[in-house]
Amino acid sequence: MNKRLYILPILLTGCGLLFSLWMQAQAFRQFDYLPVKSGGKTLRYPWTGGVNNVQFGKADINNDGRKDLVVYDKTNRRYLTFLTLSNNSTQFRYVRGYDKYFPTLSNWMVMKDYNGDGIEDIFTYNDAGNIKVFKGYYEKDTLRYKLQQNGFFYQGSGILINVYCSSVQRPAFADINQDGDIDILTYGVLGNRLLYYENQQRELGLPADSLFYKKADNCWGNVLDAFTATYVLRDTCNFKFARLAQPQEIMHEGSIVEAFDIDNNGAMDALIGSVSLNSTTMLYNFGSKDNASILQQDTHYPTANVSFDASSFAVPVFLDADNDGKTDLLISTYDIGSANVNNIWWYKNTSSDVPDMVLQQKNFLLDEMIDVGENAVPCFADINNDSLPDLLIGNGGYKDNVQAPSYQLAYYKNTGTREQPAYTLEDADFLNISELNVADLSPACGDLDNDGDIDLLIGISDGRILHWENTASAGNAATFTYRGLLATSDAQTIAVGNNATPFIIDLNRDGFADLVVGERSGNLNYYSGTENGSVRLQYQTDSLGKVHIRYTSFNPGLTQPCIADFNQDGKYDLVLGTFLSELLWYDNIEDKLSGTFTTSAPLINTYTGFRTAPAVADLTGDGQWEMAVGIINGGLLLYSQNPPPAPDDTVIITPEEAVFVLYPNPGKGQINIVMADANSSSEIVIYNALGAQVFSGSYTPQTTVNFRVSGLASGVYIVRIKNGKHTGYKKLVVQ
């Protein structure tokens, strides 16, 4: 049986945390190997949380000699890391745990090795109109970062001057003059001319870690951004201060610059993404490495194939996406609120000479994830009455290019077993809710009318709640019949302000279903049920438990309630999703319905993402809770108090620590490997830098395997180790 590399779920420190208030409760741990199918295929990364406005880099995150894919999502200020498994493929392995060693960013990210040590560093905005860089290094074969320089400067007239950059102007970091160090190509304050800052490391004989610049060109390439799709070429570069009378031109900040020699003529060209355009513009440099001359442009690059067209503010990056040794092109969107479907375009470089970028797909990575656009809100319920919890996901809208958002309810049917759940997308627009012209869908299921079956509620953006009654006969799959807006027993339409988030539960345990509704202002609204066989709700309070989550006027609470007996003490507890990532925990709320709920600690202390929306169910039938958490990116994260066993063909390793120890490294002569499982046999295979196998050996169970590499030429190798149920990769340097 072939074994697959996988990641051991990491014990979290929150919902992941053993609360002192309830010692008998088990910790929640994140896991991501419940299978999900969509469109007839099994998704590779279903539980990653989705992505929206992303930027890409390649770096060897686990020090195995292969460049892995690093994704930074600006929407949620989080990283996703994907291990490269093989060449000539975009099949990666999503891994957790490495992201916590990456620096906190707020806007853009560029990964470049600025000091020539073979490790990618990270350039970003420093929140003060400047640039900062984090230096990459390894510790325990894990890529980590530390702040190296906060602010970039160049020598002016006797003073050091700031290399200006804004949060929406991502420069190009590239060796423009090809002298072996990293230069900067960016827009100036007015946003209309490209400025070239030349790194002086080589010229001044500075150490490799030095980043000191001179302004080499105030008008690189003699090109002027006229704030239209067409640039002015052969510009005189005389600064026209008359523009100061036109604030709309002065405030043209928002350009992404990517430098690459696209025509292979020895001079760097520039690919531009602009806040005002939905395409990218290639500026062709017919000059030299030292004197740029832009004489040709393509305002819809790559026109020869299919030009990028996704809302606005394109973010291009040149990197090897499919690990074939050639530089490809990825283009995504920068604006929060722009397109969230078909918004990551992968152009494969199909040429071995002059790059030829050919569109492969518009949903790179997205097609392998659960992703409902943005603001995912999950709900578990047995829709087809087979005693297995199915999954409904509401959303904040699918946005494709400039089209109006489509608000839909996705239905994932549980096609697994009671012990081994699996999900298949049954209907992306369940009940055709997109036709109702309502926004920000928050579903809730429960027996609202107390007739023995589940009904459906959907909270919407204006604070009201839509109601579907289950009219199916007993023992059949649900048939949801739309009943209009939910109202109280005195015929008052329930409206909680904005962003209603309902939850159905008999909170006061009187035998009638009650309703708890979160909302944008951060309160909890409570309506008690009073009758069997019909919906009879009475308003009780708009401040249940005196909960009031409010961050700022721009960051409201957006409370998303989830109520269950999490610690199995016989009392209801509350987990509250919020706007700013937190999952708040309130223990034993049912005895405090007229008082104040007290929060113990965040349920998950690790960063999940904005607009958390929790839903719980016992998915595996073991009496412990699983929890899906929707986030602003449109996807789900998955946790469990007792994660089910990984599939039989899955090998579990941790990114947190070395499963195998290889020493000495660098080494020559004898190499030693300490095995993870001394009671199991082992297999060692060594590959050279070209991927060719140069050594193979099988070993009986033992703690340490010794073998000689004296027959190998000096260089870098990859060692694959199979030991029992463990598989790992190590980089080996032979001297």
mmCIF file of N, CA, C and O in Angstrom, residues 240-295:
data_model
loop_
_atom_site.group_PDB
_atom_site.id
_atom_site.type_symbol
_atom_site.label_atom_id
_atom_site.label_comp_id
_atom_site.label_asym_id
_atom_site.label_seq_id
_atom_site.Cartn_x
_atom_site.Cartn_y
_atom_site.Cartn_z
ATOM 1 N N LYS A 240 5.132 67.640 -13.933
ATOM 2 C CA LYS A 240 4.075 68.601 -14.191
ATOM 3 C C LYS A 240 3.341 68.894 -12.895
ATOM 4 O O LYS A 240 2.405 68.205 -12.516
ATOM 5 N N PHE A 241 3.785 69.927 -12.200
ATOM 6 C CA PHE A 241 3.190 70.231 -10.910
ATOM 7 C C PHE A 241 1.772 70.749 -11.034
ATOM 8 O O PHE A 241 1.051 70.880 -10.053
ATOM 9 N N ALA A 242 1.335 71.048 -12.244
ATOM 10 C CA ALA A 242 -0.051 71.441 -12.441
ATOM 11 C C ALA A 242 -1.010 70.344 -12.024
ATOM 12 O O ALA A 242 -2.170 70.600 -11.704
ATOM 13 N N ARG A 243 -0.520 69.141 -11.994
ATOM 14 C CA ARG A 243 -1.363 68.039 -11.559
ATOM 15 C C ARG A 243 -1.801 68.185 -10.112
ATOM 16 O O ARG A 243 -2.777 67.570 -9.685
ATOM 17 N N LEU A 244 -1.116 68.990 -9.355
ATOM 18 C CA LEU A 244 -1.485 69.174 -7.968
ATOM 19 C C LEU A 244 -2.868 69.769 -7.815
ATOM 20 O O LEU A 244 -3.479 69.688 -6.760
ATOM 21 N N ALA A 245 -3.375 70.397 -8.852
ATOM 22 C CA ALA A 245 -4.721 70.954 -8.823
ATOM 23 C C ALA A 245 -5.781 69.895 -9.086
ATOM 24 O O ALA A 245 -6.975 70.183 -9.046
ATOM 25 N N GLN A 246 -5.356 68.677 -9.348
ATOM 26 C CA GLN A 246 -6.296 67.608 -9.650
ATOM 27 C C GLN A 246 -6.121 66.480 -8.642
ATOM 28 O O GLN A 246 -5.390 65.536 -8.876
ATOM 29 N N PRO A 247 -6.794 66.575 -7.502
ATOM 30 C CA PRO A 247 -6.589 65.600 -6.430
ATOM 31 C C PRO A 247 -6.885 64.167 -6.839
ATOM 32 O O PRO A 247 -6.287 63.229 -6.310
ATOM 33 N N GLN A 248 -7.808 63.998 -7.789
ATOM 34 C CA GLN A 248 -8.121 62.638 -8.173
ATOM 35 C C GLN A 248 -6.923 61.939 -8.810
ATOM 36 O O GLN A 248 -6.807 60.724 -8.765
ATOM 37 N N GLU A 249 -6.029 62.735 -9.438
ATOM 38 C CA GLU A 249 -4.837 62.143 -10.006
ATOM 39 C C GLU A 249 -3.744 61.961 -8.965
ATOM 40 O O GLU A 249 -3.022 60.971 -8.989
ATOM 41 N N ILE A 250 -3.672 62.900 -8.047
ATOM 42 C CA ILE A 250 -2.681 62.801 -6.988
ATOM 43 C C ILE A 250 -2.918 61.568 -6.130
ATOM 44 O O ILE A 250 -1.983 60.882 -5.716
ATOM 45 N N MET A 251 -4.149 61.245 -5.889
ATOM 46 C CA MET A 251 -4.490 60.147 -5.007
ATOM 47 C C MET A 251 -4.515 58.801 -5.717
ATOM 48 O O MET A 251 -5.057 57.843 -5.207
ATOM 49 N N HIS A 252 -3.957 58.752 -6.916
ATOM 50 C CA HIS A 252 -3.882 57.492 -7.622
ATOM 51 C C HIS A 252 -2.805 56.609 -7.001
ATOM 52 O O HIS A 252 -1.712 56.480 -7.522
ATOM 53 N N GLU A 253 -3.092 56.079 -5.855
ATOM 54 C CA GLU A 253 -2.225 55.101 -5.224
ATOM 55 C C GLU A 253 -2.903 53.750 -5.321
ATOM 56 O O GLU A 253 -4.033 53.583 -4.910
ATOM 57 N N GLY A 254 -2.206 52.812 -5.826
ATOM 58 C CA GLY A 254 -2.743 51.484 -5.986
ATOM 59 C C GLY A 254 -2.191 50.817 -7.222
ATOM 60 O O GLY A 254 -2.886 50.677 -8.240
ATOM 61 N N SER A 255 -0.951 50.380 -7.174
ATOM 62 C CA SER A 255 -0.312 49.724 -8.301
ATOM 63 C C SER A 255 0.593 48.613 -7.791
ATOM 64 O O SER A 255 1.321 48.786 -6.812
ATOM 65 N N ILE A 256 0.537 47.491 -8.470
ATOM 66 C CA ILE A 256 1.389 46.348 -8.174
ATOM 67 C C ILE A 256 2.402 46.215 -9.298
ATOM 68 O O ILE A 256 2.032 46.189 -10.474
ATOM 69 N N VAL A 257 3.688 46.160 -8.956
ATOM 70 C CA VAL A 257 4.752 46.065 -9.946
ATOM 71 C C VAL A 257 5.431 44.708 -9.807
ATOM 72 O O VAL A 257 5.797 44.297 -8.707
ATOM 73 N N GLU A 258 5.598 44.029 -10.914
ATOM 74 C CA GLU A 258 6.313 42.763 -10.966
ATOM 75 C C GLU A 258 7.320 42.833 -12.101
ATOM 76 O O GLU A 258 6.970 43.137 -13.248
ATOM 77 N N ALA A 259 8.589 42.589 -11.800
ATOM 78 C CA ALA A 259 9.659 42.697 -12.781
ATOM 79 C C ALA A 259 10.084 41.316 -13.263
ATOM 80 O O ALA A 259 10.302 40.404 -12.452
ATOM 81 N N PHE A 260 10.209 41.173 -14.594
ATOM 82 C CA PHE A 260 10.622 39.902 -15.176
ATOM 83 C C PHE A 260 11.031 40.150 -16.625
ATOM 84 O O PHE A 260 10.396 40.937 -17.334
ATOM 85 N N ASP A 261 12.061 39.488 -17.068
ATOM 86 C CA ASP A 261 12.495 39.613 -18.455
ATOM 87 C C ASP A 261 11.624 38.706 -19.319
ATOM 88 O O ASP A 261 12.009 37.593 -19.671
ATOM 89 N N ILE A 262 10.448 39.193 -19.691
ATOM 90 C CA ILE A 262 9.456 38.359 -20.343
ATOM 91 C C ILE A 262 9.806 38.062 -21.794
ATOM 92 O O ILE A 262 9.390 37.040 -22.349
ATOM 93 N N ASP A 263 10.583 38.930 -22.451
ATOM 94 C CA ASP A 263 10.964 38.693 -23.843
ATOM 95 C C ASP A 263 12.388 38.177 -23.980
ATOM 96 O O ASP A 263 12.894 38.028 -25.095
ATOM 97 N N ASN A 264 13.043 37.924 -22.839
ATOM 98 C CA ASN A 264 14.358 37.288 -22.827
ATOM 99 C C ASN A 264 15.391 38.069 -23.628
ATOM 100 O O ASN A 264 16.210 37.494 -24.342
ATOM 101 N N ASN A 265 15.340 39.435 -23.503
ATOM 102 C CA ASN A 265 16.309 40.268 -24.225
ATOM 103 C C ASN A 265 17.392 40.831 -23.317
ATOM 104 O O ASN A 265 18.174 41.686 -23.729
ATOM 105 N N GLY A 266 17.436 40.385 -22.057
ATOM 106 C CA GLY A 266 18.477 40.827 -21.149
ATOM 107 C C GLY A 266 18.132 42.046 -20.330
ATOM 108 O O GLY A 266 18.942 42.479 -19.502
ATOM 109 N N ALA A 267 16.945 42.637 -20.542
ATOM 110 C CA ALA A 267 16.508 43.808 -19.788
ATOM 111 C C ALA A 267 15.174 43.501 -19.121
ATOM 112 O O ALA A 267 14.284 42.907 -19.737
ATOM 113 N N MET A 268 15.032 43.934 -17.864
ATOM 114 C CA MET A 268 13.825 43.669 -17.108
ATOM 115 C C MET A 268 12.624 44.433 -17.658
ATOM 116 O O MET A 268 12.685 45.641 -17.891
ATOM 117 N N ASP A 269 11.532 43.719 -17.881
ATOM 118 C CA ASP A 269 10.256 44.313 -18.202
ATOM 119 C C ASP A 269 9.443 44.464 -16.920
ATOM 120 O O ASP A 269 9.832 43.974 -15.852
ATOM 121 N N ALA A 270 8.312 45.140 -17.004
ATOM 122 C CA ALA A 270 7.479 45.374 -15.824
ATOM 123 C C ALA A 270 6.031 45.027 -16.133
ATOM 124 O O ALA A 270 5.466 45.512 -17.124
ATOM 125 N N LEU A 271 5.427 44.183 -15.310
ATOM 126 C CA LEU A 271 4.016 43.850 -15.403
ATOM 127 C C LEU A 271 3.295 44.583 -14.284
ATOM 128 O O LEU A 271 3.656 44.456 -13.117
ATOM 129 N N ILE A 272 2.259 45.364 -14.643
ATOM 130 C CA ILE A 272 1.597 46.269 -13.710
ATOM 131 C C ILE A 272 0.154 45.844 -13.485
ATOM 132 O O ILE A 272 -0.586 45.571 -14.430
ATOM 133 N N GLY A 273 -0.257 45.790 -12.230
ATOM 134 C CA GLY A 273 -1.655 45.683 -11.861
ATOM 135 C C GLY A 273 -2.079 46.980 -11.194
ATOM 136 O O GLY A 273 -1.375 47.510 -10.342
ATOM 137 N N SER A 274 -3.229 47.521 -11.588
ATOM 138 C CA SER A 274 -3.650 48.830 -11.109
ATOM 139 C C SER A 274 -5.016 48.752 -10.436
ATOM 140 O O SER A 274 -5.884 47.976 -10.839
ATOM 141 N N VAL A 275 -5.209 49.581 -9.411
ATOM 142 C CA VAL A 275 -6.475 49.641 -8.691
ATOM 143 C C VAL A 275 -7.620 50.052 -9.602
ATOM 144 O O VAL A 275 -8.786 49.718 -9.343
ATOM 145 N N SER A 276 -7.327 50.770 -10.661
ATOM 146 C CA SER A 276 -8.366 51.291 -11.541
ATOM 147 C C SER A 276 -8.673 50.391 -12.727
ATOM 148 O O SER A 276 -9.544 50.718 -13.534
ATOM 149 N N LEU A 277 -7.983 49.253 -12.843
ATOM 150 C CA LEU A 277 -8.153 48.389 -13.998
ATOM 151 C C LEU A 277 -8.435 46.959 -13.572
ATOM 152 O O LEU A 277 -8.054 46.530 -12.477
ATOM 153 N N ASN A 278 -9.093 46.206 -14.444
ATOM 154 C CA ASN A 278 -9.371 44.806 -14.172
ATOM 155 C C ASN A 278 -8.479 43.872 -14.982
ATOM 156 O O ASN A 278 -8.748 42.685 -15.077
ATOM 157 N N SER A 279 -7.413 44.415 -15.564
ATOM 158 C CA SER A 279 -6.469 43.621 -16.333
ATOM 159 C C SER A 279 -5.051 44.000 -15.918
ATOM 160 O O SER A 279 -4.840 44.812 -15.023
ATOM 161 N N THR A 280 -4.066 43.405 -16.556
ATOM 162 C CA THR A 280 -2.672 43.724 -16.285
ATOM 163 C C THR A 280 -2.025 44.309 -17.541
ATOM 164 O O THR A 280 -2.404 43.980 -18.666
ATOM 165 N N THR A 281 -1.038 45.171 -17.331
ATOM 166 C CA THR A 281 -0.334 45.827 -18.427
ATOM 167 C C THR A 281 1.135 45.440 -18.398
ATOM 168 O O THR A 281 1.805 45.605 -17.372
ATOM 169 N N MET A 282 1.637 44.924 -19.522
ATOM 170 C CA MET A 282 3.050 44.605 -19.657
ATOM 171 C C MET A 282 3.767 45.757 -20.333
ATOM 172 O O MET A 282 3.367 46.210 -21.414
ATOM 173 N N LEU A 283 4.818 46.263 -19.697
ATOM 174 C CA LEU A 283 5.669 47.306 -20.243
ATOM 175 C C LEU A 283 6.967 46.659 -20.714
ATOM 176 O O LEU A 283 7.740 46.154 -19.907
ATOM 177 N N TYR A 284 7.188 46.674 -22.025
ATOM 178 C CA TYR A 284 8.336 46.000 -22.621
ATOM 179 C C TYR A 284 9.537 46.942 -22.673
ATOM 180 O O TYR A 284 9.466 48.035 -23.234
ATOM 181 N N ASN A 285 10.640 46.478 -22.110
ATOM 182 C CA ASN A 285 11.866 47.256 -22.019
ATOM 183 C C ASN A 285 12.789 46.902 -23.178
ATOM 184 O O ASN A 285 13.308 45.787 -23.253
ATOM 185 N N PHE A 286 12.992 47.872 -24.083
ATOM 186 C CA PHE A 286 13.887 47.684 -25.217
ATOM 187 C C PHE A 286 15.250 48.328 -24.965
ATOM 188 O O PHE A 286 16.066 48.437 -25.888
ATOM 189 N N GLY A 287 15.495 48.746 -23.732
ATOM 190 C CA GLY A 287 16.777 49.322 -23.372
ATOM 191 C C GLY A 287 17.742 48.261 -22.891
ATOM 192 O O GLY A 287 17.852 47.174 -23.473
ATOM 193 N N SER A 288 18.417 48.572 -21.809
ATOM 194 C CA SER A 288 19.411 47.657 -21.263
ATOM 195 C C SER A 288 19.163 47.479 -19.781
ATOM 196 O O SER A 288 18.271 48.093 -19.199
ATOM 197 N N LYS A 289 20.006 46.662 -19.147
ATOM 198 C CA LYS A 289 19.871 46.442 -17.718
ATOM 199 C C LYS A 289 20.154 47.703 -16.918
ATOM 200 O O LYS A 289 19.694 47.835 -15.786
ATOM 201 N N ASP A 290 20.901 48.635 -17.510
ATOM 202 C CA ASP A 290 21.249 49.866 -16.811
ATOM 203 C C ASP A 290 20.412 51.065 -17.243
ATOM 204 O O ASP A 290 20.259 52.017 -16.470
ATOM 205 N N ASN A 291 19.872 51.029 -18.440
ATOM 206 C CA ASN A 291 19.100 52.151 -18.955
ATOM 207 C C ASN A 291 17.821 51.629 -19.607
ATOM 208 O O ASN A 291 17.836 51.168 -20.750
ATOM 209 N N ALA A 292 16.739 51.715 -18.859
ATOM 210 C CA ALA A 292 15.471 51.184 -19.343
ATOM 211 C C ALA A 292 14.841 52.116 -20.359
ATOM 212 O O ALA A 292 14.931 53.346 -20.243
ATOM 213 N N SER A 293 14.182 51.523 -21.359
ATOM 214 C CA SER A 293 13.456 52.280 -22.362
ATOM 215 C C SER A 293 12.204 51.500 -22.743
ATOM 216 O O SER A 293 12.285 50.506 -23.470
ATOM 217 N N ILE A 294 11.062 51.940 -22.229
ATOM 218 C CA ILE A 294 9.801 51.268 -22.514
ATOM 219 C C ILE A 294 9.249 51.798 -23.829
ATOM 220 O O ILE A 294 8.840 52.957 -23.935
ATOM 221 N N LEU A 295 9.217 50.953 -24.846
ATOM 222 C CA LEU A 295 8.787 51.366 -26.176
ATOM 223 C C LEU A 295 7.532 50.633 -26.641
ATOM 224 O O LEU A 295 7.009 50.944 -27.709
#
